[in-house]
Amino acid sequence: MTNHVEDCKDSRTLMFDRAAEEAPRTRRAADGAESRREQVLTTKVGLHIPKGLAFEEWERAGRQLSGLLNSSSWWLGDWLVYGKDHYADRYERGIRAAGLQYQTLRNYAWVSRRFALPRRRSVLSFQHHAELASLCVDEQETWLDRAERMKWSTKQLRNAIRAQREGTPQEADAVAATRRLAVPDNRLQWWHKAAAQAGTELGEWVMATLDAAAEQVLKEADRRPPLA
């Protein structure tokens, strides 16, 4: 998706369109494609969504906005880190001039310092990294690997860390069990989806599902006539 920034009086507008994502397809007449392009515009005070916008375009804009929100946290954190390192006596003036909240920026900067650029996982959000910022590097890498492989949400990552600290590593047990069983990734994703639909975490869902299956098998075994 291409992003076109245009000046609109006292605001700047970011335009989302589908032309770039459809580039590999058979190219249509340039004028026709341009005139039919659906646009979602962001301004300083809100989001302009055209009437009759197709669901696919609305969904695509959401993905793009989410990506920008995640990236902006890293951008602001890196910006403040640079300012503190190079303009120690003046960087607070730059923050005030930009109209930003120092406390929020300080949190962004702390996470940015804890994760050098090459260590940041683009498939995970800034908040995933923030959950791990207080850990040592080896632990950070371990949890980042797990979160990326298991496609955990921030909440699932937080719960897995808490469970391990409390000595009830449900998520860790689930991961270990799936490793021993050599479960394909697509099946893990399927299980995660089922657990989410059930409104529970993966570890709890796996345990409950296996318990129910075991109970059913044992009941059937009890109903069988004894062997002669």
PDB file of N, CA and C in Angstrom, residues 50-110:
ATOM      1  N   PRO A  50     -14.594   7.106   3.012  1.00  0.00           N
ATOM      2  CA  PRO A  50     -15.592   7.366   1.968  1.00  0.00           C
ATOM      3  C   PRO A  50     -16.802   6.436   2.093  1.00  0.00           C
ATOM      4  N   LYS A  51     -17.957   6.920   1.689  1.00  0.00           N
ATOM      5  CA  LYS A  51     -19.170   6.104   1.720  1.00  0.00           C
ATOM      6  C   LYS A  51     -19.026   4.940   0.742  1.00  0.00           C
ATOM      7  N   GLY A  52     -19.548   3.805   1.147  1.00  0.00           N
ATOM      8  CA  GLY A  52     -19.519   2.642   0.272  1.00  0.00           C
ATOM      9  C   GLY A  52     -18.167   1.951   0.201  1.00  0.00           C
ATOM     10  N   LEU A  53     -17.285   2.220   1.142  1.00  0.00           N
ATOM     11  CA  LEU A  53     -15.965   1.599   1.134  1.00  0.00           C
ATOM     12  C   LEU A  53     -16.097   0.090   1.289  1.00  0.00           C
ATOM     13  N   ALA A  54     -15.423  -0.654   0.431  1.00  0.00           N
ATOM     14  CA  ALA A  54     -15.470  -2.112   0.488  1.00  0.00           C
ATOM     15  C   ALA A  54     -14.809  -2.608   1.767  1.00  0.00           C
ATOM     16  N   PHE A  55     -15.300  -3.733   2.278  1.00  0.00           N
ATOM     17  CA  PHE A  55     -14.748  -4.281   3.518  1.00  0.00           C
ATOM     18  C   PHE A  55     -13.248  -4.521   3.388  1.00  0.00           C
ATOM     19  N   GLU A  56     -12.814  -5.027   2.234  1.00  0.00           N
ATOM     20  CA  GLU A  56     -11.392  -5.324   2.046  1.00  0.00           C
ATOM     21  C   GLU A  56     -10.542  -4.069   2.182  1.00  0.00           C
ATOM     22  N   GLU A  57     -11.065  -2.927   1.679  1.00  0.00           N
ATOM     23  CA  GLU A  57     -10.325  -1.673   1.785  1.00  0.00           C
ATOM     24  C   GLU A  57     -10.305  -1.151   3.227  1.00  0.00           C
ATOM     25  N   TRP A  58     -11.443  -1.310   3.913  1.00  0.00           N
ATOM     26  CA  TRP A  58     -11.507  -0.912   5.316  1.00  0.00           C
ATOM     27  C   TRP A  58     -10.528  -1.744   6.146  1.00  0.00           C
ATOM     28  N   GLU A  59     -10.487  -3.055   5.871  1.00  0.00           N
ATOM     29  CA  GLU A  59      -9.587  -3.952   6.598  1.00  0.00           C
ATOM     30  C   GLU A  59      -8.131  -3.604   6.304  1.00  0.00           C
ATOM     31  N   ARG A  60      -7.836  -3.300   5.053  1.00  0.00           N
ATOM     32  CA  ARG A  60      -6.466  -2.958   4.659  1.00  0.00           C
ATOM     33  C   ARG A  60      -6.017  -1.665   5.349  1.00  0.00           C
ATOM     34  N   ALA A  61      -6.898  -0.693   5.424  1.00  0.00           N
ATOM     35  CA  ALA A  61      -6.564   0.558   6.098  1.00  0.00           C
ATOM     36  C   ALA A  61      -6.280   0.320   7.577  1.00  0.00           C
ATOM     37  N   GLY A  62      -7.046  -0.584   8.199  1.00  0.00           N
ATOM     38  CA  GLY A  62      -6.819  -0.899   9.604  1.00  0.00           C
ATOM     39  C   GLY A  62      -5.452  -1.508   9.835  1.00  0.00           C
ATOM     40  N   ARG A  63      -5.051  -2.404   8.944  1.00  0.00           N
ATOM     41  CA  ARG A  63      -3.723  -3.009   9.075  1.00  0.00           C
ATOM     42  C   ARG A  63      -2.640  -1.953   8.951  1.00  0.00           C
ATOM     43  N   GLN A  64      -2.841  -1.029   8.012  1.00  0.00           N
ATOM     44  CA  GLN A  64      -1.844   0.014   7.805  1.00  0.00           C
ATOM     45  C   GLN A  64      -1.772   0.966   9.001  1.00  0.00           C
ATOM     46  N   LEU A  65      -2.934   1.330   9.522  1.00  0.00           N
ATOM     47  CA  LEU A  65      -2.962   2.216  10.686  1.00  0.00           C
ATOM     48  C   LEU A  65      -2.319   1.542  11.891  1.00  0.00           C
ATOM     49  N   SER A  66      -2.591   0.261  12.080  1.00  0.00           N
ATOM     50  CA  SER A  66      -1.996  -0.478  13.184  1.00  0.00           C
ATOM     51  C   SER A  66      -0.480  -0.511  13.065  1.00  0.00           C
ATOM     52  N   GLY A  67       0.002  -0.722  11.837  1.00  0.00           N
ATOM     53  CA  GLY A  67       1.440  -0.741  11.613  1.00  0.00           C
ATOM     54  C   GLY A  67       2.079   0.601  11.898  1.00  0.00           C
ATOM     55  N   LEU A  68       1.395   1.675  11.508  1.00  0.00           N
ATOM     56  CA  LEU A  68       1.922   3.016  11.769  1.00  0.00           C
ATOM     57  C   LEU A  68       1.959   3.314  13.261  1.00  0.00           C
ATOM     58  N   LEU A  69       0.911   2.876  13.988  1.00  0.00           N
ATOM     59  CA  LEU A  69       0.863   3.109  15.432  1.00  0.00           C
ATOM     60  C   LEU A  69       2.009   2.388  16.123  1.00  0.00           C
ATOM     61  N   ASN A  70       2.248   1.136  15.727  1.00  0.00           N
ATOM     62  CA  ASN A  70       3.333   0.371  16.324  1.00  0.00           C
ATOM     63  C   ASN A  70       4.684   0.991  16.003  1.00  0.00           C
ATOM     64  N   SER A  71       4.861   1.383  14.747  1.00  0.00           N
ATOM     65  CA  SER A  71       6.127   1.974  14.332  1.00  0.00           C
ATOM     66  C   SER A  71       6.379   3.299  15.033  1.00  0.00           C
ATOM     67  N   SER A  72       5.333   4.089  15.225  1.00  0.00           N
ATOM     68  CA  SER A  72       5.517   5.416  15.823  1.00  0.00           C
ATOM     69  C   SER A  72       6.064   5.324  17.242  1.00  0.00           C
ATOM     70  N   SER A  73       5.736   4.262  17.969  1.00  0.00           N
ATOM     71  CA  SER A  73       6.281   4.095  19.311  1.00  0.00           C
ATOM     72  C   SER A  73       7.793   3.919  19.253  1.00  0.00           C
ATOM     73  N   TRP A  74       8.257   3.096  18.307  1.00  0.00           N
ATOM     74  CA  TRP A  74       9.698   2.924  18.126  1.00  0.00           C
ATOM     75  C   TRP A  74      10.333   4.230  17.667  1.00  0.00           C
ATOM     76  N   TRP A  75       9.677   4.920  16.728  1.00  0.00           N
ATOM     77  CA  TRP A  75      10.238   6.162  16.195  1.00  0.00           C
ATOM     78  C   TRP A  75      10.443   7.200  17.309  1.00  0.00           C
ATOM     79  N   LEU A  76       9.403   7.383  18.128  1.00  0.00           N
ATOM     80  CA  LEU A  76       9.483   8.370  19.192  1.00  0.00           C
ATOM     81  C   LEU A  76      10.522   7.967  20.240  1.00  0.00           C
ATOM     82  N   GLY A  77      10.578   6.673  20.546  1.00  0.00           N
ATOM     83  CA  GLY A  77      11.574   6.206  21.497  1.00  0.00           C
ATOM     84  C   GLY A  77      12.987   6.454  21.005  1.00  0.00           C
ATOM     85  N   ASP A  78      13.242   6.127  19.740  1.00  0.00           N
ATOM     86  CA  ASP A  78      14.570   6.350  19.164  1.00  0.00           C
ATOM     87  C   ASP A  78      14.886   7.844  19.091  1.00  0.00           C
ATOM     88  N   TRP A  79      13.860   8.635  18.806  1.00  0.00           N
ATOM     89  CA  TRP A  79      14.048  10.093  18.716  1.00  0.00           C
ATOM     90  C   TRP A  79      14.509  10.661  20.055  1.00  0.00           C
ATOM     91  N   LEU A  80      13.858  10.223  21.150  1.00  0.00           N
ATOM     92  CA  LEU A  80      14.230  10.727  22.459  1.00  0.00           C
ATOM     93  C   LEU A  80      15.608  10.226  22.881  1.00  0.00           C
ATOM     94  N   VAL A  81      15.894   8.951  22.594  1.00  0.00           N
ATOM     95  CA  VAL A  81      17.223   8.407  22.928  1.00  0.00           C
ATOM     96  C   VAL A  81      18.314   9.231  22.253  1.00  0.00           C
ATOM     97  N   TYR A  82      18.105   9.546  20.996  1.00  0.00           N
ATOM     98  CA  TYR A  82      19.084  10.344  20.268  1.00  0.00           C
ATOM     99  C   TYR A  82      19.225  11.736  20.892  1.00  0.00           C
ATOM    100  N   GLY A  83      18.090  12.333  21.235  1.00  0.00           N
ATOM    101  CA  GLY A  83      18.113  13.666  21.825  1.00  0.00           C
ATOM    102  C   GLY A  83      18.857  13.700  23.145  1.00  0.00           C
ATOM    103  N   LYS A  84      18.596  12.677  23.992  1.00  0.00           N
ATOM    104  CA  LYS A  84      19.272  12.634  25.295  1.00  0.00           C
ATOM    105  C   LYS A  84      20.769  12.408  25.139  1.00  0.00           C
ATOM    106  N   ASP A  85      21.153  11.618  24.124  1.00  0.00           N
ATOM    107  CA  ASP A  85      22.562  11.308  23.913  1.00  0.00           C
ATOM    108  C   ASP A  85      23.340  12.456  23.278  1.00  0.00           C
ATOM    109  N   HIS A  86      22.662  13.276  22.474  1.00  0.00           N
ATOM    110  CA  HIS A  86      23.371  14.305  21.711  1.00  0.00           C
ATOM    111  C   HIS A  86      23.080  15.735  22.158  1.00  0.00           C
ATOM    112  N   TYR A  87      21.927  15.946  22.815  1.00  0.00           N
ATOM    113  CA  TYR A  87      21.577  17.308  23.234  1.00  0.00           C
ATOM    114  C   TYR A  87      21.137  17.295  24.692  1.00  0.00           C
ATOM    115  N   ALA A  88      22.012  16.821  25.566  1.00  0.00           N
ATOM    116  CA  ALA A  88      21.639  16.624  26.967  1.00  0.00           C
ATOM    117  C   ALA A  88      21.104  17.891  27.627  1.00  0.00           C
ATOM    118  N   ASP A  89      21.588  19.030  27.185  1.00  0.00           N
ATOM    119  CA  ASP A  89      21.170  20.283  27.809  1.00  0.00           C
ATOM    120  C   ASP A  89      19.991  20.944  27.116  1.00  0.00           C
ATOM    121  N   ARG A  90      19.538  20.360  26.000  1.00  0.00           N
ATOM    122  CA  ARG A  90      18.492  21.036  25.225  1.00  0.00           C
ATOM    123  C   ARG A  90      17.328  20.139  24.811  1.00  0.00           C
ATOM    124  N   TYR A  91      17.454  18.825  25.012  1.00  0.00           N
ATOM    125  CA  TYR A  91      16.444  17.936  24.433  1.00  0.00           C
ATOM    126  C   TYR A  91      15.049  18.143  25.038  1.00  0.00           C
ATOM    127  N   GLU A  92      14.982  18.544  26.317  1.00  0.00           N
ATOM    128  CA  GLU A  92      13.671  18.805  26.916  1.00  0.00           C
ATOM    129  C   GLU A  92      12.968  19.966  26.222  1.00  0.00           C
ATOM    130  N   ARG A  93      13.743  20.931  25.750  1.00  0.00           N
ATOM    131  CA  ARG A  93      13.144  22.037  25.002  1.00  0.00           C
ATOM    132  C   ARG A  93      12.538  21.520  23.699  1.00  0.00           C
ATOM    133  N   GLY A  94      13.212  20.577  23.070  1.00  0.00           N
ATOM    134  CA  GLY A  94      12.673  19.978  21.845  1.00  0.00           C
ATOM    135  C   GLY A  94      11.388  19.219  22.100  1.00  0.00           C
ATOM    136  N   ILE A  95      11.294  18.558  23.263  1.00  0.00           N
ATOM    137  CA  ILE A  95      10.078  17.833  23.613  1.00  0.00           C
ATOM    138  C   ILE A  95       8.916  18.807  23.779  1.00  0.00           C
ATOM    139  N   ARG A  96       9.167  19.891  24.492  1.00  0.00           N
ATOM    140  CA  ARG A  96       8.103  20.896  24.701  1.00  0.00           C
ATOM    141  C   ARG A  96       7.685  21.511  23.376  1.00  0.00           C
ATOM    142  N   ALA A  97       8.660  21.792  22.505  1.00  0.00           N
ATOM    143  CA  ALA A  97       8.339  22.395  21.210  1.00  0.00           C
ATOM    144  C   ALA A  97       7.496  21.462  20.360  1.00  0.00           C
ATOM    145  N   ALA A  98       7.723  20.154  20.515  1.00  0.00           N
ATOM    146  CA  ALA A  98       6.956  19.165  19.743  1.00  0.00           C
ATOM    147  C   ALA A  98       5.589  18.903  20.354  1.00  0.00           C
ATOM    148  N   GLY A  99       5.353  19.413  21.583  1.00  0.00           N
ATOM    149  CA  GLY A  99       4.057  19.225  22.232  1.00  0.00           C
ATOM    150  C   GLY A  99       3.827  17.810  22.703  1.00  0.00           C
ATOM    151  N   LEU A 100       4.905  17.105  23.077  1.00  0.00           N
ATOM    152  CA  LEU A 100       4.799  15.706  23.480  1.00  0.00           C
ATOM    153  C   LEU A 100       4.867  15.568  25.000  1.00  0.00           C
ATOM    154  N   GLN A 101       4.325  14.461  25.515  1.00  0.00           N
ATOM    155  CA  GLN A 101       4.346  14.175  26.941  1.00  0.00           C
ATOM    156  C   GLN A 101       5.633  13.439  27.296  1.00  0.00           C
ATOM    157  N   TYR A 102       6.398  14.008  28.222  1.00  0.00           N
ATOM    158  CA  TYR A 102       7.704  13.437  28.544  1.00  0.00           C
ATOM    159  C   TYR A 102       7.580  12.037  29.131  1.00  0.00           C
ATOM    160  N   GLN A 103       6.599  11.803  30.005  1.00  0.00           N
ATOM    161  CA  GLN A 103       6.471  10.497  30.639  1.00  0.00           C
ATOM    162  C   GLN A 103       6.255   9.404  29.599  1.00  0.00           C
ATOM    163  N   THR A 104       5.385   9.669  28.629  1.00  0.00           N
ATOM    164  CA  THR A 104       5.143   8.689  27.572  1.00  0.00           C
ATOM    165  C   THR A 104       6.403   8.460  26.756  1.00  0.00           C
ATOM    166  N   LEU A 105       7.067   9.546  26.407  1.00  0.00           N
ATOM    167  CA  LEU A 105       8.301   9.418  25.634  1.00  0.00           C
ATOM    168  C   LEU A 105       9.366   8.646  26.409  1.00  0.00           C
ATOM    169  N   ARG A 106       9.440   8.892  27.704  1.00  0.00           N
ATOM    170  CA  ARG A 106      10.445   8.206  28.517  1.00  0.00           C
ATOM    171  C   ARG A 106      10.217   6.698  28.500  1.00  0.00           C
ATOM    172  N   ASN A 107       8.959   6.274  28.540  1.00  0.00           N
ATOM    173  CA  ASN A 107       8.656   4.844  28.457  1.00  0.00           C
ATOM    174  C   ASN A 107       9.071   4.283  27.099  1.00  0.00           C
ATOM    175  N   TYR A 108       8.760   5.026  26.036  1.00  0.00           N
ATOM    176  CA  TYR A 108       9.162   4.592  24.705  1.00  0.00           C
ATOM    177  C   TYR A 108      10.681   4.479  24.612  1.00  0.00           C
ATOM    178  N   ALA A 109      11.374   5.478  25.163  1.00  0.00           N
ATOM    179  CA  ALA A 109      12.834   5.500  25.084  1.00  0.00           C
ATOM    180  C   ALA A 109      13.440   4.342  25.863  1.00  0.00           C
ATOM    181  N   TRP A 110      12.849   4.009  26.998  1.00  0.00           N
ATOM    182  CA  TRP A 110      13.372   2.910  27.811  1.00  0.00           C
ATOM    183  C   TRP A 110      13.315   1.593  27.042  1.00  0.00           C
TER     184      TRP A 110
END
